[in-house]
Structures are given as structure tokens and as C-alpha cells.
Coordinates of C-alpha atoms in Angstrom, one line a residue:
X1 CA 7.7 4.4 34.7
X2 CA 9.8 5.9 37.3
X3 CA 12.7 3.8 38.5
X4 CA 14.9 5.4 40.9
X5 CA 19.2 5.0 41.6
X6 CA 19.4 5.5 45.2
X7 CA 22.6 7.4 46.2
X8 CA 23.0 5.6 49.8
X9 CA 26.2 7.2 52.1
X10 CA 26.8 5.3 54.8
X11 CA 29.7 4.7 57.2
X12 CA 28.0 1.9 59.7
X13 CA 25.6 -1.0 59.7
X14 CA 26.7 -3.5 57.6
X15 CA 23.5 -5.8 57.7
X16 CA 21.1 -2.3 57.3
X17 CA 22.9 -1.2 54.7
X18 CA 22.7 -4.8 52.9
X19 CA 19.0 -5.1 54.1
X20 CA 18.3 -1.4 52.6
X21 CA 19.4 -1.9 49.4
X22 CA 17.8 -5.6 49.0
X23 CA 14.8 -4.4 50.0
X24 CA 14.6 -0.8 47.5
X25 CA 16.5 -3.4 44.4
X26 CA 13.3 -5.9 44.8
X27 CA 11.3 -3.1 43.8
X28 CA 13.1 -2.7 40.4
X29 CA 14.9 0.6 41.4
X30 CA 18.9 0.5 41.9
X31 CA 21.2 1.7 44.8
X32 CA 24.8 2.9 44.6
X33 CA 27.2 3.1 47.5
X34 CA 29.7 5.1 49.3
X35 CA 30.7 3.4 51.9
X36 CA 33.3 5.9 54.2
X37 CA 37.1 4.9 54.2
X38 CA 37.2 5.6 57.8
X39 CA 35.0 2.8 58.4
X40 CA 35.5 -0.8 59.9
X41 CA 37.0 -2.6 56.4
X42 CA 35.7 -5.9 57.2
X43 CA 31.9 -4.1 57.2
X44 CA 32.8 -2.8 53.5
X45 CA 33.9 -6.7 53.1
X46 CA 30.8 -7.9 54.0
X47 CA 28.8 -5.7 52.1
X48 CA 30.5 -6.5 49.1
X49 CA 30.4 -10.1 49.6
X50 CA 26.5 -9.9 49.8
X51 CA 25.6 -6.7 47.8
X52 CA 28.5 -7.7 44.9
X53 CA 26.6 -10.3 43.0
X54 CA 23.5 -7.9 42.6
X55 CA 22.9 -6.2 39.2
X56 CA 20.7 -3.6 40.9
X57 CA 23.6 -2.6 43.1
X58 CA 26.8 -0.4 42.3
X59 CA 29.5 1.0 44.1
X60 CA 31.3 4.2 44.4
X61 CA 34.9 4.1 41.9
X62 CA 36.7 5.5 44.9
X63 CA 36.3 5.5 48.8
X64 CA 37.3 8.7 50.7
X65 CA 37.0 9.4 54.1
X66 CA 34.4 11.7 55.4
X67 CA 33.9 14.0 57.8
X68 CA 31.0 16.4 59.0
X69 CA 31.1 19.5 57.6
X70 CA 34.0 18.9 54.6
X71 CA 34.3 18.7 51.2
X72 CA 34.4 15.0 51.4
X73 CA 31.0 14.1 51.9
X74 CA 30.3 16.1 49.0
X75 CA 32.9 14.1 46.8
X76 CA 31.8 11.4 48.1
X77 CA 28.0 12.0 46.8
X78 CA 29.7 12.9 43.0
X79 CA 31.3 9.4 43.0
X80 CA 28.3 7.6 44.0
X81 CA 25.9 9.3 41.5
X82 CA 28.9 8.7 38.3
X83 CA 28.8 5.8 39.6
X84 CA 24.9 5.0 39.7
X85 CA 24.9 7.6 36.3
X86 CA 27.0 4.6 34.2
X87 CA 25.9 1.6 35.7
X88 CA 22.0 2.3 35.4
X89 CA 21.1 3.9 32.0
X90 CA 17.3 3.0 32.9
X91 CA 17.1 5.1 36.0
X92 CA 15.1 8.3 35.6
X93 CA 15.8 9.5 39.2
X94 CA 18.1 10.2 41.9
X95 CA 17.4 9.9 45.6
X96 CA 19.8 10.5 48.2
X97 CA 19.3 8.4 51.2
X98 CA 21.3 7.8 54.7
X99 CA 21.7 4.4 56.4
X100 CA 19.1 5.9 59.2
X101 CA 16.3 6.5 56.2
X102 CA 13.6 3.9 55.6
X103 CA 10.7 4.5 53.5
X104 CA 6.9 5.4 54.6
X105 CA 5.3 5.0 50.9
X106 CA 5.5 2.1 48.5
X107 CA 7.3 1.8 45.7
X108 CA 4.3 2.0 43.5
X109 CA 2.9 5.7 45.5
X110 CA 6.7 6.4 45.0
X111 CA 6.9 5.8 41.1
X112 CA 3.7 7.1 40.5
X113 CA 4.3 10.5 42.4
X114 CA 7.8 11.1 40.2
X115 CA 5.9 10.2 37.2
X116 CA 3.3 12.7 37.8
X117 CA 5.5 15.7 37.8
X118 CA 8.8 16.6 35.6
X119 CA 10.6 18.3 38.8
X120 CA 13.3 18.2 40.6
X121 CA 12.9 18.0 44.3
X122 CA 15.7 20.1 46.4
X123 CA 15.6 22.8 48.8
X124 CA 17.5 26.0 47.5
X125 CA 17.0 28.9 49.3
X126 CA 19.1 32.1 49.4
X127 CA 22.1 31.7 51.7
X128 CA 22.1 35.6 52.4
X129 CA 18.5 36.3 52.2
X130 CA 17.3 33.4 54.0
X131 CA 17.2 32.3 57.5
X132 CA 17.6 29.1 56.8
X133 CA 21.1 29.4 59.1
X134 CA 19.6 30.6 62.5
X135 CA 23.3 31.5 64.1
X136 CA 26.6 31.0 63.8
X137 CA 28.9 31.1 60.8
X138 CA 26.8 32.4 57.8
X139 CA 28.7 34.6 55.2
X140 CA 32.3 33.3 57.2
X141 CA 31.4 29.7 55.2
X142 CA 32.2 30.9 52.3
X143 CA 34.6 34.4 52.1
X144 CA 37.0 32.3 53.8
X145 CA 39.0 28.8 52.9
X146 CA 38.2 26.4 55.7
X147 CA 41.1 23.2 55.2
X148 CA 40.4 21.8 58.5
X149 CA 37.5 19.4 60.2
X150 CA 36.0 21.8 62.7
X151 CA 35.0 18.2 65.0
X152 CA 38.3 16.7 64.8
X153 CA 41.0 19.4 63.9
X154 CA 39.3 22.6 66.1
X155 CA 42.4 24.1 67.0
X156 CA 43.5 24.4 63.6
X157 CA 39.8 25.1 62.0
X158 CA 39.8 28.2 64.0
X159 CA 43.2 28.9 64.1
X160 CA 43.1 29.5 60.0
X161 CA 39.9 31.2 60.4
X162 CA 41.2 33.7 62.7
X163 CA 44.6 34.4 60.8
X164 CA 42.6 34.9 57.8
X165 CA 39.8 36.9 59.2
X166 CA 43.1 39.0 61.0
X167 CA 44.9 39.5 57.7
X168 CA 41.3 40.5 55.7
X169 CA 41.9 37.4 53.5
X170 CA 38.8 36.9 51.9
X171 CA 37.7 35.6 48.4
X172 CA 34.4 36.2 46.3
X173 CA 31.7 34.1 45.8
X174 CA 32.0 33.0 41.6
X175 CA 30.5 36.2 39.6
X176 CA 28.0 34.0 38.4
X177 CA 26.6 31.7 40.8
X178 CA 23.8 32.8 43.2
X179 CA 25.0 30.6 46.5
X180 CA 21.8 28.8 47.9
X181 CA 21.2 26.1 50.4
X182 CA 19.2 24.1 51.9
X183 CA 19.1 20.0 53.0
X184 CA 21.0 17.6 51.9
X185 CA 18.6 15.2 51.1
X186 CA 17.4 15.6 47.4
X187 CA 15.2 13.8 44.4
X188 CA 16.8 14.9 41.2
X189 CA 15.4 14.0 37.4
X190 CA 18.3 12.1 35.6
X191 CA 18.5 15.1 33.0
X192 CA 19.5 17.3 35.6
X193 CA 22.0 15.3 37.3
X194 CA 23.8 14.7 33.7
X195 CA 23.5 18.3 34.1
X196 CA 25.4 18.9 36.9
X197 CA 28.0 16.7 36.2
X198 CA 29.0 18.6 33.1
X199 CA 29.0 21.5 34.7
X200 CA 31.5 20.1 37.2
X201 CA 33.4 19.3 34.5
X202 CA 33.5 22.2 33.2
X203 CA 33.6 24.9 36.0
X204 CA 36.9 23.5 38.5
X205 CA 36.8 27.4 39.3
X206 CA 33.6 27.0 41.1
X207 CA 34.8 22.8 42.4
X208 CA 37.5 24.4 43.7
X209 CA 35.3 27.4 45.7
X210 CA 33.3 24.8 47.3
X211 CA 35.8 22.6 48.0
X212 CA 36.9 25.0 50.9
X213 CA 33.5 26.1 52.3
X214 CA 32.2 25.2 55.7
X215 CA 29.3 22.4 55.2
X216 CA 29.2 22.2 51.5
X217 CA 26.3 19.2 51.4
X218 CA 24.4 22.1 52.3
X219 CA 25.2 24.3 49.7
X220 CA 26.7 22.8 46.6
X221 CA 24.1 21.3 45.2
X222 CA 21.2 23.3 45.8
X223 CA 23.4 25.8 44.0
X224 CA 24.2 24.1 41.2
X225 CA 21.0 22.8 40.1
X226 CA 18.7 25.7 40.0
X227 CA 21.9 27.3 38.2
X228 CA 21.9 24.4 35.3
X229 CA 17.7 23.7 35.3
X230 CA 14.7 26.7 35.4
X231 CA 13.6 27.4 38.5
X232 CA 10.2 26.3 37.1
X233 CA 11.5 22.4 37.0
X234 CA 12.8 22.9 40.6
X235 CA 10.4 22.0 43.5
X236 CA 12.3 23.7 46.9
X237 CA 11.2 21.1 49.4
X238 CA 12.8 17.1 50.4
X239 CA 10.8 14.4 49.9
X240 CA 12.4 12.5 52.8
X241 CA 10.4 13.6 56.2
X242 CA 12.8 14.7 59.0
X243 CA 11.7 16.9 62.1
X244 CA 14.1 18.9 64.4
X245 CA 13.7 19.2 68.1
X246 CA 13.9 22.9 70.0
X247 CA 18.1 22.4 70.2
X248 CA 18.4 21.4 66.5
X249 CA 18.3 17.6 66.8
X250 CA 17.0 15.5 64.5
X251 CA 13.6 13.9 66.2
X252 CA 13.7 10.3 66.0
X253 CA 11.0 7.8 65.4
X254 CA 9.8 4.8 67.5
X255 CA 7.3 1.7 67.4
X256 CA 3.9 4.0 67.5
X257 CA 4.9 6.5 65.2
X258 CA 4.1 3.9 61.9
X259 CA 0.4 5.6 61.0
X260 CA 1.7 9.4 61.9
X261 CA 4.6 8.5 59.5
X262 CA 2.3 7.0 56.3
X263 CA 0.2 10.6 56.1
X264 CA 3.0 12.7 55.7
X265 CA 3.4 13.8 52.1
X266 CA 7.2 12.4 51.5
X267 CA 8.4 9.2 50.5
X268 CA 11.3 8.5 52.8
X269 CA 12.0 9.4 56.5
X270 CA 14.6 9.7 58.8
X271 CA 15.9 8.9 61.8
X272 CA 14.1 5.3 62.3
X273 CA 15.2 4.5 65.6
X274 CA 17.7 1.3 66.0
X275 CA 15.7 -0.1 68.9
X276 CA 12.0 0.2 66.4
X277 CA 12.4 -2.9 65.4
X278 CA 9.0 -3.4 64.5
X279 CA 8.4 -0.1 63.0
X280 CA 11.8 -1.1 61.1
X281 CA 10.0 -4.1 59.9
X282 CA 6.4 -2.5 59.0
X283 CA 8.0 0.5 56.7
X284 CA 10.5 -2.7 55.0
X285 CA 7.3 -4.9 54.3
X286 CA 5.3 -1.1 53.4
X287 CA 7.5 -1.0 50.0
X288 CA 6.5 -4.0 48.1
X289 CA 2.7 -3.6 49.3
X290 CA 0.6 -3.0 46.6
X291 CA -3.2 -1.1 46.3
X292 CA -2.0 0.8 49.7
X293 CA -3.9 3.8 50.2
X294 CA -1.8 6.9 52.1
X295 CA -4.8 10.1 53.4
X296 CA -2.0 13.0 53.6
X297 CA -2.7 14.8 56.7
X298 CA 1.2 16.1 57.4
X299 CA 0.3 16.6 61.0
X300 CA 3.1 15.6 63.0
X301 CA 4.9 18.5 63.2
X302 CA 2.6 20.5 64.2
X303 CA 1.4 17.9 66.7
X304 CA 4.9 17.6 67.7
X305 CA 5.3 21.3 68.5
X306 CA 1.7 21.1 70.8
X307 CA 3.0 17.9 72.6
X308 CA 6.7 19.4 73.8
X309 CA 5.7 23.3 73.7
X310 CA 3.6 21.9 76.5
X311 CA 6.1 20.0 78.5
X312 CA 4.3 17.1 78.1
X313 CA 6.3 13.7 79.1
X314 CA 4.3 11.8 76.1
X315 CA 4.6 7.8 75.4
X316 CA 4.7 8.7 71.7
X317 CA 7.8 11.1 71.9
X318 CA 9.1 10.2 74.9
X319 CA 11.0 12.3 77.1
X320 CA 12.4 15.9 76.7
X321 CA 16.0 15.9 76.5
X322 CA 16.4 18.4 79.5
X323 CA 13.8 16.1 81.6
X324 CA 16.2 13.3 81.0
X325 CA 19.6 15.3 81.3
X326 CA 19.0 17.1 83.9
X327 CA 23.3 17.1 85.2
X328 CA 26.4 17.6 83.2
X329 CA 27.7 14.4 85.2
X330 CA 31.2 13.5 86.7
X331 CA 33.7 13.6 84.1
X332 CA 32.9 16.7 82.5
X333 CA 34.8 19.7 83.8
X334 CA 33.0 23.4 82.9
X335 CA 34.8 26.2 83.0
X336 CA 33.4 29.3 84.1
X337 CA 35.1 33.0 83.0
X338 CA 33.1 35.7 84.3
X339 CA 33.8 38.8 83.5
X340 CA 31.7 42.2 83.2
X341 CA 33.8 43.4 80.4
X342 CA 32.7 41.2 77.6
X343 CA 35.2 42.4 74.9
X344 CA 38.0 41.1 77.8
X345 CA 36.7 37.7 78.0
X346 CA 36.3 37.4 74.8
X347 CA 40.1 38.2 74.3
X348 CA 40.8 35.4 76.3
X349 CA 38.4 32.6 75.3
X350 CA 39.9 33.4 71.5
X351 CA 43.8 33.6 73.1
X352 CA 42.4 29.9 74.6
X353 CA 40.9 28.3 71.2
X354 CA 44.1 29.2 69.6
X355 CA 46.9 28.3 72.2
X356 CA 45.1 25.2 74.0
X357 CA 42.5 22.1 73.0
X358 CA 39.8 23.5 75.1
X359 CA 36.7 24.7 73.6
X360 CA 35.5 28.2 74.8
X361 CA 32.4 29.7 73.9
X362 CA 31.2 33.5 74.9
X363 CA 28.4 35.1 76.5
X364 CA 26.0 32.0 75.3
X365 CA 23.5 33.1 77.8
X366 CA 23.6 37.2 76.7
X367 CA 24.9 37.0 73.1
X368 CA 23.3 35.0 69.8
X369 CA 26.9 35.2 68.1
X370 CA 28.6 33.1 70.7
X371 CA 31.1 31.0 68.7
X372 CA 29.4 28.4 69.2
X373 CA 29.4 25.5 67.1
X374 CA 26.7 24.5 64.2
X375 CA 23.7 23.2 66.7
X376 CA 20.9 24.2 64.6
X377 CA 17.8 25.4 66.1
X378 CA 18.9 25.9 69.8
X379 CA 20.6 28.9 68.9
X380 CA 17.3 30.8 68.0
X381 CA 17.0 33.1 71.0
X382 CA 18.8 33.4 74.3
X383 CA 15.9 32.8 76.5
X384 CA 15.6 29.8 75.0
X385 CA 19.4 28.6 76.2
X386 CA 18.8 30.0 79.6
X387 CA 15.5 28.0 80.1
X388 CA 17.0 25.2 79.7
X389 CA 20.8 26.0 80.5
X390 CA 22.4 22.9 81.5
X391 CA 20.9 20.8 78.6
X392 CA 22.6 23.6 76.4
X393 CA 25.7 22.8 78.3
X394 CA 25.7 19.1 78.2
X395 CA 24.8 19.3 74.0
X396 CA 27.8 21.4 74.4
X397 CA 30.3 18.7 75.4
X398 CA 28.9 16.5 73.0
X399 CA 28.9 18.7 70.0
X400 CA 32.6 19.6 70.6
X401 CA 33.6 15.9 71.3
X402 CA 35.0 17.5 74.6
X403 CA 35.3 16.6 77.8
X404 CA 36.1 19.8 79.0
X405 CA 34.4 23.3 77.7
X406 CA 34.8 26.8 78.9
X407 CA 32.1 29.2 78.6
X408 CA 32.0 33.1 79.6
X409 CA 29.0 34.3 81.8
X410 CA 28.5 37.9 83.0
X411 CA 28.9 38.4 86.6
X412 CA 25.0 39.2 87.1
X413 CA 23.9 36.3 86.4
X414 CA 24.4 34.5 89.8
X415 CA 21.3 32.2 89.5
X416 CA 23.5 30.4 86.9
X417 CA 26.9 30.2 88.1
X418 CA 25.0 28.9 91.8
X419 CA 23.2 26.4 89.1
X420 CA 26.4 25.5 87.5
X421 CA 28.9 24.5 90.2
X422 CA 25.8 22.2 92.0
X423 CA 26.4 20.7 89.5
X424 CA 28.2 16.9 90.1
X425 CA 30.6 18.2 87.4
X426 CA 34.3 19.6 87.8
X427 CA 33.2 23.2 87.7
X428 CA 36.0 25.9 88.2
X429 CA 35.5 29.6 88.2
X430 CA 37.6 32.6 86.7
X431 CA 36.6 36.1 88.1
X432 CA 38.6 38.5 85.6
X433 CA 38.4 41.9 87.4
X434 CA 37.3 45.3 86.1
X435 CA 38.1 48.6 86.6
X436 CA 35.1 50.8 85.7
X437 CA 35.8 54.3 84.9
X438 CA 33.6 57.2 84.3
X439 CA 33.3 56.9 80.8
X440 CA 32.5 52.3 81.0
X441 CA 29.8 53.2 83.6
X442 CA 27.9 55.7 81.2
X443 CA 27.9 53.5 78.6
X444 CA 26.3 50.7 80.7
X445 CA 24.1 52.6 81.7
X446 CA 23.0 53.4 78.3
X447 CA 23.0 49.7 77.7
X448 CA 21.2 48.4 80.3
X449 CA 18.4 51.3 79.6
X450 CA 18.7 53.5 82.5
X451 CA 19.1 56.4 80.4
X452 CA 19.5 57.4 76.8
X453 CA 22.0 59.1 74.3
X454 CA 20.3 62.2 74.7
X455 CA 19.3 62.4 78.4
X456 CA 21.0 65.3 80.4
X457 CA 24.5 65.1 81.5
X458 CA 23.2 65.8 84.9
X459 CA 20.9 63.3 85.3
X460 CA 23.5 60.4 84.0
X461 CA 26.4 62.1 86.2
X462 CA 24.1 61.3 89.6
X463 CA 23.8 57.5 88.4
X464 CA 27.3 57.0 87.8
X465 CA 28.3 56.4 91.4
X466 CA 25.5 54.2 92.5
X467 CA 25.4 51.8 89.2
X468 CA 29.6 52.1 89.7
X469 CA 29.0 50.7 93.4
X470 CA 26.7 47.8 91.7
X471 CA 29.2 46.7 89.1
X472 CA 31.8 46.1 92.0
X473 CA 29.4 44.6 94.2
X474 CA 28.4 42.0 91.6
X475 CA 32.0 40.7 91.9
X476 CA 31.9 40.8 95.7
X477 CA 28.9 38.1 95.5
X478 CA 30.6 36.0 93.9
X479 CA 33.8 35.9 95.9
X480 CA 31.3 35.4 98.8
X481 CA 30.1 31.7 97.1
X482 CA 33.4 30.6 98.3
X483 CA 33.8 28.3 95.6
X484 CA 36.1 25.2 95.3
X485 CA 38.7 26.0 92.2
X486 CA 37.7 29.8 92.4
X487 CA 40.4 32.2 90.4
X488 CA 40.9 35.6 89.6
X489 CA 43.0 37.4 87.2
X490 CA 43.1 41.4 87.5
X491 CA 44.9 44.3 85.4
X492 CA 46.2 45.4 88.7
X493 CA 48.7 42.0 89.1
X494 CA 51.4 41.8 87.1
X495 CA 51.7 38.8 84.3
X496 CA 53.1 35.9 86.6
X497 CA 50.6 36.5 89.3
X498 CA 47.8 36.3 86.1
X499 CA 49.8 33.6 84.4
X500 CA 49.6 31.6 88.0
X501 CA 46.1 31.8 88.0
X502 CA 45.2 30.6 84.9
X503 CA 47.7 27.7 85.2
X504 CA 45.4 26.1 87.9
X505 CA 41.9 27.2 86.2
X506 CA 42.9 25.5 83.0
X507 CA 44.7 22.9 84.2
X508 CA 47.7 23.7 81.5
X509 CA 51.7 24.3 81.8
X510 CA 53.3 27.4 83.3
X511 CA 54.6 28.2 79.8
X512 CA 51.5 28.2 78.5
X513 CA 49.5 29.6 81.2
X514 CA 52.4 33.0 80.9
X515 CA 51.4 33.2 76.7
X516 CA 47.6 33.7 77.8
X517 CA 48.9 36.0 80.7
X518 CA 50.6 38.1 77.8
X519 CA 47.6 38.5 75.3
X520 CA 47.9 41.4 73.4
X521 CA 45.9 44.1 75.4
X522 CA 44.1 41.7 77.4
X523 CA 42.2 43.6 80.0
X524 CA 42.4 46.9 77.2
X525 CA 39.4 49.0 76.6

């Protein structure tokens, strides 16, 4: 029979983490923990002090300290399973679990669905081929060495990005590893973990790749194991349930969602709401039950997609994030660079990631490749992000841990800056002028559609003035707002009149405000 080590990482929640692994160790199966560094110590205390006596429970050899997105969490992972590996020669399995998981089968459905199949169970799908990554970083995770927490150390993240991407540092992938990826959340045979532990043993060429990719939990192991087992062992899917919301947020799950949860065809799910106690308390009591029967429908994410596609305010998902966040709120302070030249803003937003703390974004509303940060699926398409702009904004401050963000819109868009500085945040606005010569205005209007590579010369030539007069009248509109902590910054005006400007719109020192001023062919062509 199946009996399964449960790799638990967890960083909070003393008495769920102690509850979580009493409750899967009743069951005969085993839990090991990695309990982050960072953490409160008196929670590891009291984990130990309850969890220490239990022969079903092990802990990691060492604690490290984890952050999103690092190597650590991945190191962290290896400890726990060497650790589970030598303290549990009877486990077959290995199932790695959060602190926000709780299971929706028994133990029994559980043992008897690992025992009916040799596989293992791990999403590994091409990292190239794929589109597993919607936006965003993709091939930049891995060509380049990434040191730095991109959360916590984001001046420095990008900073070493940029120098490297400047200097054409790059690096190959290993000649002989096919990188895939996938969740983190996997089932794996005990064979095949022995497996992949020899081959990190064995390959510090490869340990040492990973350990300076962006996000390796999402790509380490899915590459390793269909490397070291045949792909015919390998099932690419998680057996813990988890659903996404349209702005790549994990959905989570609430008192009535108990039958929708037993007739999905997984074992665990994830996230079980803190306030569902009593959904809590039904999936605890769910694992010892014997002689349950669980009908597999797997209709809740379709039936998710029907109830929000709609815009339905439902009692079993409750409400939309953009229905309940409907204002950046006081204390947040957006900052607004419009420009028509894109490739000019962008000069300045990247002269602002790499000289100041503030988090700048480009043309999120016009662009897919925005720099934005990791935000799964709300990236997908830009009419999605305009729909629903200020809940793109507000997910903003929180995914940068900012309290202030500066984003880059085009000076057409109007409706949006109006919507924007409404709002009851700080909102400031940069107007960075444009001169637009002959030569700019054909090739917007070849852009925009109003003519083609090959129309006549003729034709495009008797545009030119009236799309030239548009282009300056889209500035004039906005100077007519007559906005509160309105600036502009022009070629025209010499570096200490654009070094003033920028001094009040970012808040920052003169000193600093004169290195932006001086950018390297800042308002260049």
C-alpha cells in the first residue's frame, strides 16, 4: 500500500501547521518540514515542542530563508525531501504540500489512486514551446544570472539584469537538459526522487545553472525528473486542485465550496480560506472517513469561468476583485509619464528603476511586454488591463510591495488619465514633449493604419500635416485638465529646467533629479 512523505514548506501558522501534519500522520503517511528562517522563532519552537515527539514527523537538517522567486525555496524543498528520504524508508511517495493545502479525498481514495498507477505526477511542459508563461520574463529567466530577490532587492534585481543584458552577458542552458516547467506542486514515486537526488549529486554544473534562474520551483524539478524517469512514467498534471482568477490570483475557497471541492479529480487543494472554518474542519474529518464515495465531475472551473465571465456578484465566489476595489485609496501615490514617443519614456522609466526605489512600468495599457512584474494571468491581453484598469493598478502596488508606482500611458488615452487622477490617490502627471518630424509622423501613420508601406508618397505627404496637428493637439488636452502636480519635461529646455521638473514629480533630491535629466539620449530618436 501506498504511504506517502509529505514535503510541507511553510513559513506561518504554527497551530495549522501542527494540526496538518497530525491529522495526514494519523493516517499512517509521514510529513517532513521546512520551516522558513525568516519566520517568527518561537512558532518553529512551538512546532517542535508538539511535532518533535512524533515518529511520523521529520524535519528539514538545515533552515534557510526563503524568498519568492529564489533559489532558496528550491533548497529548501531538497532538504526536506533528504530529510523525509532517510527518516521514512517505508514511504513510497512524495507529495509536496503548502500550509494553505488541505485535502478533499481520504486517505484511503488517496492510497488507492497512487497504488493504481506506477507514475509520477508533475507538470513539465516546454519552457520555450509552451505558453505556460503568458508575459513577462520568459527566456531572460534563464540566459541571465539573477542574485537578487526581485520583491525585496528590485533595484538591484534589475539593475544586474540590465548590466548584463547591456554587456550581452548571457550563458547557455546545460547541452543536455531540455528546460521544462510547470507547478510547483508535485506527487513523485520514491524511485524517482532517489533519482533526482543522485543526479544532484552528480551534476553541480546543472545545481549551479538553476541556482541563478528567476523562479526555479517552477522549473527545476519538472526538468529534472522527466530527464532521470521515461516520459511514459511521468503524468504532466498536479494532483493538488488550485484555480486562478482573470489577474492570475489564486481563487480561494469558502464554507460552500465542500461538495464542488470532493468531485474534482485531485487529492489536495489549495487555498482553503483562514475564515472557512467549517470547510477547514469537514476536509480535516474527510481524511480518516472510510467507504467515502467521490462522483468526479471536475466542474468548477468551468463553472467558475460562467459565474465571473458574467459579472455575476455570486454568494459562492463572492465578489470580483474590481467590484470590491474599485479606488487605489489615499496613501498610494501613481505616477503618470505620458509621452507619445514610447521609446522616450521608456528611457526614462528604465533611467528610474535603476537610479531610484520607485517602480515604473511601460505602456501597460498599449504594450504586453510592459516590465511588469510576474502576475500571471492578467497579463494575457491588453483589453483585458484596460477593462478593468484601476484593479490592474491597485494589484500593482501590492505586487511590487510599493507604495508608490509609476506607469507610462500614451497621451491618447485621456479617458484614463481623467479616470486616474479622480482617483482619491496622490496622482501626479509627467507630460514629456515631442517634436514630430516628417519622417515620426509617416511612420505613425503607418502604425496607426492610415496607410501602408506601399501606398503612394502622395497620398501619405497630404496626411502628414493634419495627423502632425493631432499629435500636438493630444498634448494641448491634457495641459487643459489643469491638473494638481502636473509637469513637463521637453528637449527644447535645457537639463536644469528638466532636472527641476522631475525633482517635484518624483518627489527625489536635486542631485538625483539632474542624473535622470542627463540620461543618455533621452528624448533621442
Amino acid at each position: 500500500m501506498a504511504r506517502i512523505a509529505f514535503i510541507l514548506l511553510c513559513h506561518k501558522d504554527p497551530k495549522g501547521i501542527i494540526a496538518q501534519a497530525l491529522r495526514l500522520t494519523q493516517s499512517g503517511d509521514y510529513v517532513s518540514i521546512h520551516f522558513d528562517a525568516r519566520a517568527n522563532p518561537a512558532d518553529f519552537d512551538a512546532i517542535r515542542a508538539a511535532l518533535g515527539s512524533n515518529p511520523g514527523v521529520t524535519f528539514a537538517a538545515r533552515r534557510l530563508k526563503c524568498g519568492w522567486g529564489e533559489w532558496s525555496l528550491v533548497a529548501a524543498t531538497l532538504e526536506a525531501v533528504r530529510a523525509a528520504v532517510a527518516a521514512f524508508p517505508a514511504a513510497t511517495h512524495f507529495y509536496m504540500l503548502s500550509g494553505d493545502c488541505m485535502p478533499i479525498k481520504s486517505a484511503a481514495y488517496a492510497h488507492d489512486f497512487l497504488d493504481a498507477n506506477e507514475l509520477d505526477y508533475i507538470e513539465n511542459f516546454d519552457f520555450f514551446d509552451s505558453d505556460w508563461i503568458k508575459t513577462g520574463f520568459k527566456e531572460e529567466r534563464l540566459i541571465y544570472r539573477h542574485w537578487f530577490n526581485e520583491r525585496t532587492q528590485k533595484k538591484l534585481f534589475y539593475g544586474s539584469y540590465e548590466i548584463q543584458r547591456r554587456l550581452g552577458i548571457t550563458r547557455e542552458v546545460p547541452a543536455d537538459i531540455q528546460v521544462m516547467i510547470g507547478s510547483q506542486w508535485w506527487c513523485l514515486r520514491r524511485q524517482t526522487v532517489e533519482k533526482v537526488l543522485a543526479f544532484c549529486d552528480s551534476r553541480p554544473d546543472v545545481m549551479r545553472f538553476f541556482a541563478t534562474t528567476w523562479i526555479p520551483d517552477e522549473t527545476f524539478f519538472q526538468t529534472i525528473v522527466p530527464h532521470v524517469v521515461p516520459r511514459k512514467e511521468i503524468r504532466a498534471r498536479t494532483l493538488t486542485f488550485l484555480m486562478f482568477t482573470d489577474y492570475g490570483m489564486p481563487v480561494t475557497f469558502h464554507n460552500d465550496h465542500y461538495d464542488l471541492l470532493l468531485r474534482q479529480d485531485y487529492l489536495f487543494a489549495r487555498k482553503i480560506s483562514a475564515e472557512a472554518i467549517q470547510l477547514r474542519e469537514r476536509l480535516g474529518a474527510l481524511w480518516q472517513a472510510d467507504d467515502v464515495r467521490f462522483p468526479i465531475s471536475n466542474e468548477a472551473a468551468g463553472l467558475y469561468r460562467f459565474l465571473t465571465q458574467r459579472g455575476r456578484i455570486g454568494r459562492r465566489f463572492g465578489q470580483r476583485f474590481w467590484e470590491a476595489e474599485g479606488t487605489l485609496g489615499r496613501g498610494h501615490t501613481l505616477l503618470l509619464i505620458v509621452c507619445k514617443k514610447w521609446h522616450v519614456a521608456k528611457r526614462l522609466t528604465a533611467a528610474i528603476r535603476w537610479h531610484t526605489g520607485i517602480p515604473a512600468v511601460n505602456y501597460l495599457f498599449n504594450e504586453l511586454d510592459a516590465e511588469l512584474p510576474d502576475m500571471g494571468g492578467i497579463e494575457t491581453t491588453v483589453e483585458k488591463r484596460e477593462r478593468h484598469r484601476r484593479a490592474l493598478v491597485k494589484m500593482l502596488f501590492d505586487q511590487l510591495e510599493s507604495r508608490c508606482v509609476a506607469i507610462c500611458l500614451d497621451p491618447s488615452a485621456l479617458g484614463l488619465i481623467q479616470d486616474f487622477v479622480e482617483d482619491k490617490a496622490d496622482t501626479r502627471l509627467l507630460l514629456i514633449e515631442s517634436d514630430f518630424d516628417d519622417d515620426y509622423v509617416r511612420g505613425h501613420i503607418e502604425r496607426v493604419g492610415l496607410a501602408g508601406r506601399h501606398s503612394a508618397p502622395d497620398y501619405v505627404n497630404r496626411l502628414i500635416p493634419a495627423v502632425r496637428s493631432d499629435l500636438e493637439h493630444e498634448a494641448d488636452h491634457i495641459r487643459d485638465l489643469d491638473l494638481d502636480g502636473f509637469e513637463v519635461i521637453s528637449p527644447a529646455w535645457d537639463e536644469a529646467q528638466n532636472a527641476a521638473a522631475l525633482q517635484r514629480f518624483l518627489d527625489v533630491t536635486p542631485e538625483l533629479a539632474l542624473t535622470l535629466a542627463q540620461t543618455d539620449d533621452l528624448f533621442a530618436d
